[in-house]
Amino acid sequence: MSVLDSKVPKGPIKEKWTTYKDKINLVNPANKRNIDIIVVGTGLAGSSAAATLAEQGYNVKAFCYQDSPRRAHSIAAQGGINAAKNYQGDGDSNYRLFYDTVKGGDYRSREANVYRLAEVSGNIIDQCVAQGVPFARDYGGLLDNRSFGGVLVSRTFYAKGQTGQQLLLGAYSAMNRQIARGKIEMFNRHEMLDVVKVDGKARGIIARNLITGEIERHSAHAVIIATGGYGNVYFLSTNAMGSNATAAWKIHKKGAFFANPCFTQIHPTCIPRSGDYQSKLTLMSESLRNDGRIWVPANIDDAKAIQQGKLKPTEIAEENRDYYLERKYPAFGNLVPRDVASRAAKELCDAGYGVNATGEAVYLDFAAAIERYGKEQAKIHGHHDASKEKITTLGETVIEEKYGNLFQMYEKIAAENPYKTPMMIYPATHYTMGGVWVDYNLMTTVPGLYCIGEANFSDHGSNRLGASALMQGLADGYFVLPYTIGDYLSDDIRTGKIPTNTSEFDEVEKEVTDRINFFINNKGTKSVDYFHKRLGKVMWDKVGMARNEKGLKEAMAEIKAIREEFWKEVKVPGDANEMNPQLEKAGRVADFLELGELFAKDALDRNESCGGHYREESVVQEGEQKGEALRNDKDYAYVSAWEYKGEPADAVLHKEELEFKDIELKQRSYK
């Protein structure tokens, strides 16, 4: 009998959420004034949750390690947010969004959660429009949509290539309103370093003031973790350099199960790595695949000439180009899901067809779109005999309106004009579908401890469809958690303030302080980054886009060895009682060095290929799907939820069996 209880309501999937809300316990407005809630993280999930809970009347303490909530990494999301509004009249519906999300996640997500996500998606758009989020609009003034990978409809709402920024500003403004009212107490430049449990329930956190170094105790009746994903375990990723897994990992060590850590997304459209000196990678929005065609030279000699700088992409004739996604996946073409597009690019680059000096890049070409839009605009404006130059100018204007800031960003980084020569892209670590295990209420295995947004595992299975991250974060924060948390807090209306002068807070603060003192006093000889880069190389080489049993076993052993050396040899300059970025980084890398080993263990245990998890031993051998990922529903249709037992290698596996009553399990094909 599993210790996991997903608490999924009974009844038809279309009625679960509505019926559930009708029957759960609530806290009346007068009692909400007596209840404190801590929210850690102020990205889209955290800021929307903090604003909504404060609006309802709870007393909220919000924490972020940045200097302002508006600096959260959600600001970097570019392409858009999904919702089943069917504004395009192309057949979209809640069910189709639900189906696409489950299929896109390769049938490794919980049906009930995903349907709820689809159900509230339309409300998110209405909420954000009311906040003033400047979504793109069509000529008639209606909200515009574009398409993203893995779907056959247009359901992605967007604000140029800066959707995350605009959505975050909307949530941030809602937060500020509650800060001004005194319902949110904001703690900028504070990092949560551990959670405090009292009688088995989450009752507070220990945080460090990153300016002064002071260790602080904060209590509450419930704690919400909204700290994003763990992609920086790879060192190089599209995440902000400060993004980390410390809050999620600390609650894991205090009893919250960690689910599916091996489900990590490699994004297909990122600016390629240019050298070993790099400290992060840059995302190019998937929305670019709407109009950009992806290709490599069809002839290996042309590819070598490009790598050597002897040939330009514009000099390669159309018949000598391999538009490989259009060739392999004619139904979806360049808009296949991210895992499929990423593996296809790696396969061709590994075969020698890469197009930059490192051989790790493919082209994303907008020439055809510029010509298509240019001819359309010429007709609209009555230019019946427009020259090629005029058509190009008109087409480039349309592309600039849709993607201008992305093109500008690319040109600044790559020093090439993407209007005139194709962009170069290559897959990079981006998003993590795995995370802290939560039930239908978004509560972890620790009572009173919730986890929302990318930090939890719940909605994306083994692969996230583009534009679904913003949807999940805001769904959790605005429309799900504010309902479900009341059911738990209804038992706390007479509890009173949680004191911090207790043995439980003493004990956890001592653990935090001892660890900080160790880092400051350790007489090592190597920097924190030295160990982080070594971890990242092992992760990319052996736990990256393609994995096998031999490599995963080697990775576990190598990560453990790096971790043991880290605790002996790491050197942290400076003092504990001051602003000390190296001290912050040391704690985060220490957590990555444990998480990385559990990541590899989870990938080793799951001997199937699904979504972002690709095992070389599990591949379709014949037929139309030859070479594609081979899922094993008989043995692996479950969520892997790991219980902490000390060493990562000793973690105990608990399985949440996945049931599919409303969607048929079948081979995922985009051909």
mmCIF file of N, CA and C in Angstrom, residues 78-198:
data_model
loop_
_atom_site.group_PDB
_atom_site.id
_atom_site.type_symbol
_atom_site.label_atom_id
_atom_site.label_comp_id
_atom_site.label_asym_id
_atom_site.label_seq_id
_atom_site.Cartn_x
_atom_site.Cartn_y
_atom_site.Cartn_z
ATOM 1 N N GLN A 78 9.267 34.133 -22.725
ATOM 2 C CA GLN A 78 9.135 34.971 -23.914
ATOM 3 C C GLN A 78 7.835 34.762 -24.682
ATOM 4 N N GLY A 79 7.546 33.527 -25.039
ATOM 5 C CA GLY A 79 6.624 33.277 -26.150
ATOM 6 C C GLY A 79 5.148 33.433 -25.891
ATOM 7 N N GLY A 80 4.653 33.042 -24.700
ATOM 8 C CA GLY A 80 3.218 33.172 -24.507
ATOM 9 C C GLY A 80 2.658 32.302 -23.410
ATOM 10 N N ILE A 81 1.329 32.334 -23.283
ATOM 11 C CA ILE A 81 0.594 31.582 -22.272
ATOM 12 C C ILE A 81 -0.624 30.943 -22.932
ATOM 13 N N ASN A 82 -0.836 29.660 -22.692
ATOM 14 C CA ASN A 82 -1.926 28.931 -23.332
ATOM 15 C C ASN A 82 -3.256 29.138 -22.607
ATOM 16 N N ALA A 83 -4.322 29.119 -23.382
ATOM 17 C CA ALA A 83 -5.680 29.110 -22.833
ATOM 18 C C ALA A 83 -6.631 28.669 -23.938
ATOM 19 N N ALA A 84 -7.644 27.895 -23.550
ATOM 20 C CA ALA A 84 -8.570 27.336 -24.536
ATOM 21 C C ALA A 84 -9.742 28.279 -24.759
ATOM 22 N N LYS A 85 -9.480 29.421 -25.358
ATOM 23 C CA LYS A 85 -10.529 30.409 -25.621
ATOM 24 C C LYS A 85 -11.204 30.193 -26.984
ATOM 25 N N ASN A 86 -10.515 29.524 -27.888
ATOM 26 C CA ASN A 86 -11.005 29.287 -29.254
ATOM 27 C C ASN A 86 -11.353 30.573 -29.990
ATOM 28 N N TYR A 87 -10.567 31.615 -29.744
ATOM 29 C CA TYR A 87 -10.799 32.872 -30.444
ATOM 30 C C TYR A 87 -10.569 32.742 -31.955
ATOM 31 N N GLN A 88 -9.739 31.795 -32.343
ATOM 32 C CA GLN A 88 -9.441 31.639 -33.767
ATOM 33 C C GLN A 88 -10.505 30.815 -34.486
ATOM 34 N N GLY A 89 -11.410 30.202 -33.715
ATOM 35 C CA GLY A 89 -12.445 29.368 -34.331
ATOM 36 C C GLY A 89 -11.878 28.140 -35.008
ATOM 37 N N ASP A 90 -10.757 27.635 -34.466
ATOM 38 C CA ASP A 90 -10.114 26.492 -35.124
ATOM 39 C C ASP A 90 -10.353 25.172 -34.384
ATOM 40 N N GLY A 91 -11.397 25.143 -33.538
ATOM 41 C CA GLY A 91 -11.771 23.886 -32.908
ATOM 42 C C GLY A 91 -11.194 23.651 -31.533
ATOM 43 N N ASP A 92 -10.636 24.675 -30.897
ATOM 44 C CA ASP A 92 -10.044 24.473 -29.581
ATOM 45 C C ASP A 92 -11.136 24.329 -28.524
ATOM 46 N N SER A 93 -10.783 23.684 -27.415
ATOM 47 C CA SER A 93 -11.717 23.467 -26.312
ATOM 48 C C SER A 93 -10.919 23.091 -25.085
ATOM 49 N N ASN A 94 -11.568 23.099 -23.920
ATOM 50 C CA ASN A 94 -10.890 22.651 -22.709
ATOM 51 C C ASN A 94 -10.383 21.221 -22.866
ATOM 52 N N TYR A 95 -11.219 20.386 -23.474
ATOM 53 C CA TYR A 95 -10.808 18.989 -23.638
ATOM 54 C C TYR A 95 -9.588 18.891 -24.535
ATOM 55 N N ARG A 96 -9.545 19.662 -25.627
ATOM 56 C CA ARG A 96 -8.394 19.567 -26.538
ATOM 57 C C ARG A 96 -7.118 20.067 -25.865
ATOM 58 N N LEU A 97 -7.214 21.130 -25.060
ATOM 59 C CA LEU A 97 -6.044 21.598 -24.310
ATOM 60 C C LEU A 97 -5.598 20.523 -23.317
ATOM 61 N N PHE A 98 -6.545 19.923 -22.630
ATOM 62 C CA PHE A 98 -6.269 18.817 -21.715
ATOM 63 C C PHE A 98 -5.584 17.669 -22.455
ATOM 64 N N TYR A 99 -6.146 17.271 -23.602
ATOM 65 C CA TYR A 99 -5.591 16.158 -24.369
ATOM 66 C C TYR A 99 -4.173 16.470 -24.857
ATOM 67 N N ASP A 100 -3.988 17.656 -25.432
ATOM 68 C CA ASP A 100 -2.664 18.020 -25.955
ATOM 69 C C ASP A 100 -1.617 18.035 -24.848
ATOM 70 N N THR A 101 -2.015 18.486 -23.648
ATOM 71 C CA THR A 101 -1.065 18.584 -22.540
ATOM 72 C C THR A 101 -0.675 17.207 -22.023
ATOM 73 N N VAL A 102 -1.646 16.308 -21.908
ATOM 74 C CA VAL A 102 -1.341 14.945 -21.462
ATOM 75 C C VAL A 102 -0.513 14.214 -22.514
ATOM 76 N N LYS A 103 -0.905 14.344 -23.775
ATOM 77 C CA LYS A 103 -0.146 13.701 -24.860
ATOM 78 C C LYS A 103 1.253 14.305 -24.959
ATOM 79 N N GLY A 104 1.333 15.634 -24.895
ATOM 80 C CA GLY A 104 2.638 16.298 -24.972
ATOM 81 C C GLY A 104 3.554 15.869 -23.854
ATOM 82 N N GLY A 105 2.986 15.605 -22.662
ATOM 83 C CA GLY A 105 3.751 15.112 -21.520
ATOM 84 C C GLY A 105 4.004 13.625 -21.572
ATOM 85 N N ASP A 106 3.698 13.014 -22.727
ATOM 86 C CA ASP A 106 3.927 11.584 -22.978
ATOM 87 C C ASP A 106 3.228 10.707 -21.939
ATOM 88 N N TYR A 107 2.026 11.110 -21.561
ATOM 89 C CA TYR A 107 1.160 10.295 -20.702
ATOM 90 C C TYR A 107 1.815 9.952 -19.365
ATOM 91 N N ARG A 108 2.463 10.946 -18.784
ATOM 92 C CA ARG A 108 3.086 10.723 -17.476
ATOM 93 C C ARG A 108 2.633 11.792 -16.469
ATOM 94 N N SER A 109 1.455 12.396 -16.730
ATOM 95 C CA SER A 109 0.920 13.382 -15.795
ATOM 96 C C SER A 109 -0.421 12.900 -15.243
ATOM 97 N N ARG A 110 -0.848 13.507 -14.171
ATOM 98 C CA ARG A 110 -2.097 13.149 -13.494
ATOM 99 C C ARG A 110 -3.266 13.802 -14.222
ATOM 100 N N GLU A 111 -4.159 12.973 -14.756
ATOM 101 C CA GLU A 111 -5.257 13.478 -15.585
ATOM 102 C C GLU A 111 -6.063 14.586 -14.909
ATOM 103 N N ALA A 112 -6.443 14.366 -13.649
ATOM 104 C CA ALA A 112 -7.333 15.314 -12.968
ATOM 105 C C ALA A 112 -6.705 16.695 -12.844
ATOM 106 N N ASN A 113 -5.407 16.738 -12.550
ATOM 107 C CA ASN A 113 -4.726 18.033 -12.435
ATOM 108 C C ASN A 113 -4.691 18.754 -13.766
ATOM 109 N N VAL A 114 -4.431 18.007 -14.838
ATOM 110 C CA VAL A 114 -4.300 18.638 -16.149
ATOM 111 C C VAL A 114 -5.649 19.155 -16.639
ATOM 112 N N TYR A 115 -6.712 18.398 -16.368
ATOM 113 C CA TYR A 115 -8.028 18.891 -16.796
ATOM 114 C C TYR A 115 -8.389 20.175 -16.043
ATOM 115 N N ARG A 116 -8.092 20.199 -14.758
ATOM 116 C CA ARG A 116 -8.344 21.418 -13.971
ATOM 117 C C ARG A 116 -7.559 22.594 -14.546
ATOM 118 N N LEU A 117 -6.319 22.338 -14.940
ATOM 119 C CA LEU A 117 -5.487 23.382 -15.538
ATOM 120 C C LEU A 117 -6.152 23.942 -16.792
ATOM 121 N N ALA A 118 -6.639 23.047 -17.654
ATOM 122 C CA ALA A 118 -7.313 23.490 -18.879
ATOM 123 C C ALA A 118 -8.583 24.262 -18.557
ATOM 124 N N GLU A 119 -9.291 23.796 -17.527
ATOM 125 C CA GLU A 119 -10.569 24.391 -17.134
ATOM 126 C C GLU A 119 -10.421 25.837 -16.671
ATOM 127 N N VAL A 120 -9.351 26.140 -15.935
ATOM 128 C CA VAL A 120 -9.187 27.507 -15.403
ATOM 129 C C VAL A 120 -8.374 28.400 -16.336
ATOM 130 N N SER A 121 -7.880 27.839 -17.446
ATOM 131 C CA SER A 121 -6.980 28.608 -18.317
ATOM 132 C C SER A 121 -7.632 29.883 -18.841
ATOM 133 N N GLY A 122 -8.907 29.807 -19.216
ATOM 134 C CA GLY A 122 -9.581 30.995 -19.735
ATOM 135 C C GLY A 122 -9.697 32.090 -18.697
ATOM 136 N N ASN A 123 -9.913 31.707 -17.428
ATOM 137 C CA ASN A 123 -10.013 32.697 -16.356
ATOM 138 C C ASN A 123 -8.716 33.483 -16.194
ATOM 139 N N ILE A 124 -7.587 32.799 -16.447
ATOM 140 C CA ILE A 124 -6.288 33.464 -16.307
ATOM 141 C C ILE A 124 -6.193 34.650 -17.266
ATOM 142 N N ILE A 125 -6.600 34.423 -18.514
ATOM 143 C CA ILE A 125 -6.517 35.494 -19.513
ATOM 144 C C ILE A 125 -7.409 36.663 -19.103
ATOM 145 N N ASP A 126 -8.627 36.368 -18.651
ATOM 146 C CA ASP A 126 -9.535 37.439 -18.210
ATOM 147 C C ASP A 126 -8.924 38.224 -17.048
ATOM 148 N N GLN A 127 -8.323 37.499 -16.101
ATOM 149 C CA GLN A 127 -7.698 38.140 -14.942
ATOM 150 C C GLN A 127 -6.574 39.072 -15.382
ATOM 151 N N CYS A 128 -5.740 38.583 -16.293
ATOM 152 C CA CYS A 128 -4.572 39.364 -16.714
ATOM 153 C C CYS A 128 -4.968 40.571 -17.560
ATOM 154 N N VAL A 129 -5.986 40.408 -18.393
ATOM 155 C CA VAL A 129 -6.476 41.550 -19.175
ATOM 156 C C VAL A 129 -7.013 42.622 -18.228
ATOM 157 N N ALA A 130 -7.733 42.198 -17.174
ATOM 158 C CA ALA A 130 -8.266 43.144 -16.199
ATOM 159 C C ALA A 130 -7.149 43.889 -15.471
ATOM 160 N N GLN A 131 -5.992 43.234 -15.329
ATOM 161 C CA GLN A 131 -4.838 43.874 -14.685
ATOM 162 C C GLN A 131 -4.098 44.819 -15.628
ATOM 163 N N GLY A 132 -4.436 44.756 -16.912
ATOM 164 C CA GLY A 132 -3.788 45.638 -17.873
ATOM 165 C C GLY A 132 -2.643 45.013 -18.636
ATOM 166 N N VAL A 133 -2.524 43.681 -18.599
ATOM 167 C CA VAL A 133 -1.450 43.026 -19.359
ATOM 168 C C VAL A 133 -1.673 43.295 -20.853
ATOM 169 N N PRO A 134 -0.683 43.854 -21.541
ATOM 170 C CA PRO A 134 -0.879 44.271 -22.935
ATOM 171 C C PRO A 134 -0.690 43.126 -23.935
ATOM 172 N N PHE A 135 -1.622 42.183 -23.919
ATOM 173 C CA PHE A 135 -1.557 41.098 -24.895
ATOM 174 C C PHE A 135 -1.666 41.660 -26.316
ATOM 175 N N ALA A 136 -1.050 40.947 -27.250
ATOM 176 C CA ALA A 136 -1.161 41.342 -28.654
ATOM 177 C C ALA A 136 -2.620 41.238 -29.104
ATOM 178 N N ARG A 137 -2.993 42.135 -29.984
ATOM 179 C CA ARG A 137 -4.364 42.138 -30.513
ATOM 180 C C ARG A 137 -4.340 42.169 -32.032
ATOM 181 N N ASP A 138 -5.413 41.634 -32.624
ATOM 182 C CA ASP A 138 -5.478 41.636 -34.080
ATOM 183 C C ASP A 138 -6.013 42.981 -34.580
ATOM 184 N N TYR A 139 -6.211 43.072 -35.879
ATOM 185 C CA TYR A 139 -6.600 44.351 -36.484
ATOM 186 C C TYR A 139 -7.914 44.880 -35.909
ATOM 187 N N GLY A 140 -8.815 43.962 -35.552
ATOM 188 C CA GLY A 140 -10.109 44.370 -35.025
ATOM 189 C C GLY A 140 -10.120 44.652 -33.540
ATOM 190 N N GLY A 141 -8.979 44.474 -32.888
ATOM 191 C CA GLY A 141 -8.886 44.776 -31.468
ATOM 192 C C GLY A 141 -9.048 43.573 -30.561
ATOM 193 N N LEU A 142 -9.381 42.398 -31.124
ATOM 194 C CA LEU A 142 -9.513 41.200 -30.309
ATOM 195 C C LEU A 142 -8.141 40.642 -29.956
ATOM 196 N N LEU A 143 -8.080 39.896 -28.862
ATOM 197 C CA LEU A 143 -6.807 39.288 -28.471
ATOM 198 C C LEU A 143 -6.334 38.329 -29.553
ATOM 199 N N ASP A 144 -5.057 38.401 -29.873
ATOM 200 C CA ASP A 144 -4.483 37.561 -30.922
ATOM 201 C C ASP A 144 -3.932 36.277 -30.310
ATOM 202 N N ASN A 145 -3.807 35.265 -31.136
ATOM 203 C CA ASN A 145 -3.202 33.992 -30.722
ATOM 204 C C ASN A 145 -2.178 33.549 -31.748
ATOM 205 N N ARG A 146 -1.199 32.782 -31.264
ATOM 206 C CA ARG A 146 -0.297 32.093 -32.189
ATOM 207 C C ARG A 146 -0.174 30.644 -31.738
ATOM 208 N N SER A 147 0.469 29.852 -32.573
ATOM 209 C CA SER A 147 0.574 28.426 -32.280
ATOM 210 C C SER A 147 1.937 28.101 -31.690
ATOM 211 N N PHE A 148 1.965 27.075 -30.877
ATOM 212 C CA PHE A 148 3.216 26.575 -30.295
ATOM 213 C C PHE A 148 3.346 25.088 -30.609
ATOM 214 N N GLY A 149 4.515 24.528 -30.304
ATOM 215 C CA GLY A 149 4.790 23.138 -30.646
ATOM 216 C C GLY A 149 3.862 22.153 -29.956
ATOM 217 N N GLY A 150 3.538 21.064 -30.673
ATOM 218 C CA GLY A 150 2.781 19.963 -30.093
ATOM 219 C C GLY A 150 1.277 20.107 -30.202
ATOM 220 N N VAL A 151 0.788 21.149 -30.886
ATOM 221 C CA VAL A 151 -0.661 21.338 -31.011
ATOM 222 C C VAL A 151 -0.994 21.713 -32.454
ATOM 223 N N LEU A 152 -2.286 21.542 -32.796
ATOM 224 C CA LEU A 152 -2.743 21.857 -34.145
ATOM 225 C C LEU A 152 -3.692 23.052 -34.166
ATOM 226 N N VAL A 153 -3.721 23.825 -33.079
ATOM 227 C CA VAL A 153 -4.571 25.014 -33.000
ATOM 228 C C VAL A 153 -3.728 26.195 -32.534
ATOM 229 N N SER A 154 -4.317 27.378 -32.624
ATOM 230 C CA SER A 154 -3.660 28.583 -32.103
ATOM 231 C C SER A 154 -4.325 28.956 -30.784
ATOM 232 N N ARG A 155 -3.600 28.737 -29.684
ATOM 233 C CA ARG A 155 -4.181 29.035 -28.368
ATOM 234 C C ARG A 155 -3.217 29.817 -27.472
ATOM 235 N N THR A 156 -2.142 30.320 -28.037
ATOM 236 C CA THR A 156 -1.135 30.977 -27.210
ATOM 237 C C THR A 156 -1.293 32.487 -27.271
ATOM 238 N N PHE A 157 -1.636 33.091 -26.126
ATOM 239 C CA PHE A 157 -1.730 34.540 -25.980
ATOM 240 C C PHE A 157 -0.337 35.077 -25.680
ATOM 241 N N TYR A 158 -0.013 36.249 -26.209
ATOM 242 C CA TYR A 158 1.373 36.713 -26.104
ATOM 243 C C TYR A 158 1.463 38.230 -26.107
ATOM 244 N N ALA A 159 2.582 38.711 -25.601
ATOM 245 C CA ALA A 159 2.902 40.132 -25.654
ATOM 246 C C ALA A 159 4.297 40.230 -26.272
ATOM 247 N N LYS A 160 4.336 40.322 -27.597
ATOM 248 C CA LYS A 160 5.604 40.250 -28.347
ATOM 249 C C LYS A 160 6.403 39.045 -27.857
ATOM 250 N N GLY A 161 7.682 39.258 -27.559
ATOM 251 C CA GLY A 161 8.505 38.175 -27.021
ATOM 252 C C GLY A 161 8.826 38.409 -25.559
ATOM 253 N N GLN A 162 7.907 39.092 -24.853
ATOM 254 C CA GLN A 162 8.163 39.434 -23.449
ATOM 255 C C GLN A 162 6.930 39.140 -22.585
ATOM 256 N N THR A 163 6.268 38.025 -22.899
ATOM 257 C CA THR A 163 5.016 37.695 -22.214
ATOM 258 C C THR A 163 5.222 37.517 -20.717
ATOM 259 N N GLY A 164 6.280 36.802 -20.330
ATOM 260 C CA GLY A 164 6.538 36.575 -18.909
ATOM 261 C C GLY A 164 6.697 37.877 -18.149
ATOM 262 N N GLN A 165 7.400 38.806 -18.746
ATOM 263 C CA GLN A 165 7.617 40.106 -18.097
ATOM 264 C C GLN A 165 6.291 40.823 -17.865
ATOM 265 N N GLN A 166 5.444 40.842 -18.870
ATOM 266 C CA GLN A 166 4.174 41.563 -18.745
ATOM 267 C C GLN A 166 3.239 40.887 -17.745
ATOM 268 N N LEU A 167 3.199 39.554 -17.759
ATOM 269 C CA LEU A 167 2.367 38.840 -16.790
ATOM 270 C C LEU A 167 2.875 39.060 -15.368
ATOM 271 N N LEU A 168 4.207 39.065 -15.210
ATOM 272 C CA LEU A 168 4.770 39.265 -13.880
ATOM 273 C C LEU A 168 4.482 40.674 -13.369
ATOM 274 N N LEU A 169 4.523 41.646 -14.265
ATOM 275 C CA LEU A 169 4.197 43.016 -13.846
ATOM 276 C C LEU A 169 2.741 43.120 -13.393
ATOM 277 N N GLY A 170 1.864 42.347 -14.035
ATOM 278 C CA GLY A 170 0.469 42.326 -13.600
ATOM 279 C C GLY A 170 0.335 41.751 -12.199
ATOM 280 N N ALA A 171 0.988 40.610 -11.959
ATOM 281 C CA ALA A 171 0.933 39.989 -10.632
ATOM 282 C C ALA A 171 1.635 40.864 -9.600
ATOM 283 N N TYR A 172 2.721 41.483 -10.011
ATOM 284 C CA TYR A 172 3.498 42.358 -9.120
ATOM 285 C C TYR A 172 2.662 43.566 -8.685
ATOM 286 N N SER A 173 1.877 44.108 -9.616
ATOM 287 C CA SER A 173 1.026 45.253 -9.267
ATOM 288 C C SER A 173 -0.051 44.828 -8.271
ATOM 289 N N ALA A 174 -0.572 43.600 -8.449
ATOM 290 C CA ALA A 174 -1.559 43.086 -7.495
ATOM 291 C C ALA A 174 -0.923 42.884 -6.124
ATOM 292 N N MET A 175 0.326 42.424 -6.114
ATOM 293 C CA MET A 175 1.062 42.284 -4.852
ATOM 294 C C MET A 175 1.268 43.638 -4.184
ATOM 295 N N ASN A 176 1.686 44.611 -4.971
ATOM 296 C CA ASN A 176 1.969 45.938 -4.415
ATOM 297 C C ASN A 176 0.737 46.555 -3.761
ATOM 298 N N ARG A 177 -0.392 46.281 -4.351
ATOM 299 C CA ARG A 177 -1.631 46.800 -3.758
ATOM 300 C C ARG A 177 -1.821 46.234 -2.352
ATOM 301 N N GLN A 178 -1.496 44.940 -2.188
ATOM 302 C CA GLN A 178 -1.664 44.299 -0.877
ATOM 303 C C GLN A 178 -0.529 44.679 0.082
ATOM 304 N N ILE A 179 0.643 44.955 -0.447
ATOM 305 C CA ILE A 179 1.740 45.448 0.404
ATOM 306 C C ILE A 179 1.360 46.802 0.989
ATOM 307 N N ALA A 180 0.769 47.664 0.140
ATOM 308 C CA ALA A 180 0.355 48.991 0.597
ATOM 309 C C ALA A 180 -0.735 48.896 1.664
ATOM 310 N N ARG A 181 -1.587 47.870 1.555
ATOM 311 C CA ARG A 181 -2.663 47.679 2.534
ATOM 312 C C ARG A 181 -2.164 47.014 3.811
ATOM 313 N N GLY A 182 -0.931 46.551 3.794
ATOM 314 C CA GLY A 182 -0.374 45.887 4.966
ATOM 315 C C GLY A 182 -0.712 44.417 5.071
ATOM 316 N N LYS A 183 -1.305 43.854 4.020
ATOM 317 C CA LYS A 183 -1.668 42.431 4.064
ATOM 318 C C LYS A 183 -0.524 41.535 3.602
ATOM 319 N N ILE A 184 0.429 42.083 2.858
ATOM 320 C CA ILE A 184 1.649 41.349 2.501
ATOM 321 C C ILE A 184 2.828 42.074 3.132
ATOM 322 N N GLU A 185 3.622 41.332 3.888
ATOM 323 C CA GLU A 185 4.893 41.855 4.399
ATOM 324 C C GLU A 185 5.977 41.288 3.488
ATOM 325 N N MET A 186 6.671 42.161 2.786
ATOM 326 C CA MET A 186 7.612 41.732 1.753
ATOM 327 C C MET A 186 9.034 41.682 2.294
ATOM 328 N N PHE A 187 9.709 40.551 2.067
ATOM 329 C CA PHE A 187 11.098 40.384 2.490
ATOM 330 C C PHE A 187 11.965 40.179 1.244
ATOM 331 N N ASN A 188 12.442 41.276 0.669
ATOM 332 C CA ASN A 188 13.380 41.189 -0.455
ATOM 333 C C ASN A 188 14.760 40.797 0.068
ATOM 334 N N ARG A 189 15.589 40.271 -0.818
ATOM 335 C CA ARG A 189 16.978 39.900 -0.491
ATOM 336 C C ARG A 189 17.037 38.996 0.744
ATOM 337 N N HIS A 190 16.107 38.063 0.821
ATOM 338 C CA HIS A 190 16.085 37.040 1.862
ATOM 339 C C HIS A 190 16.035 35.670 1.188
ATOM 340 N N GLU A 191 16.801 34.735 1.697
ATOM 341 C CA GLU A 191 16.794 33.383 1.143
ATOM 342 C C GLU A 191 16.364 32.380 2.210
ATOM 343 N N MET A 192 15.358 31.584 1.875
ATOM 344 C CA MET A 192 14.943 30.514 2.779
ATOM 345 C C MET A 192 16.015 29.433 2.782
ATOM 346 N N LEU A 193 16.478 29.063 3.976
ATOM 347 C CA LEU A 193 17.516 28.040 4.088
ATOM 348 C C LEU A 193 17.020 26.753 4.732
ATOM 349 N N ASP A 194 15.812 26.769 5.318
ATOM 350 C CA ASP A 194 15.222 25.519 5.809
ATOM 351 C C ASP A 194 13.795 25.778 6.261
ATOM 352 N N VAL A 195 13.042 24.687 6.372
ATOM 353 C CA VAL A 195 11.676 24.760 6.860
ATOM 354 C C VAL A 195 11.636 24.228 8.290
ATOM 355 N N VAL A 196 10.724 24.751 9.089
ATOM 356 C CA VAL A 196 10.579 24.321 10.483
ATOM 357 C C VAL A 196 9.251 23.588 10.634
ATOM 358 N N LYS A 197 9.316 22.388 11.204
ATOM 359 C CA LYS A 197 8.104 21.615 11.468
ATOM 360 C C LYS A 197 7.838 21.580 12.971
ATOM 361 N N VAL A 198 6.574 21.712 13.334
ATOM 362 C CA VAL A 198 6.145 21.590 14.730
ATOM 363 C C VAL A 198 5.010 20.571 14.757
#
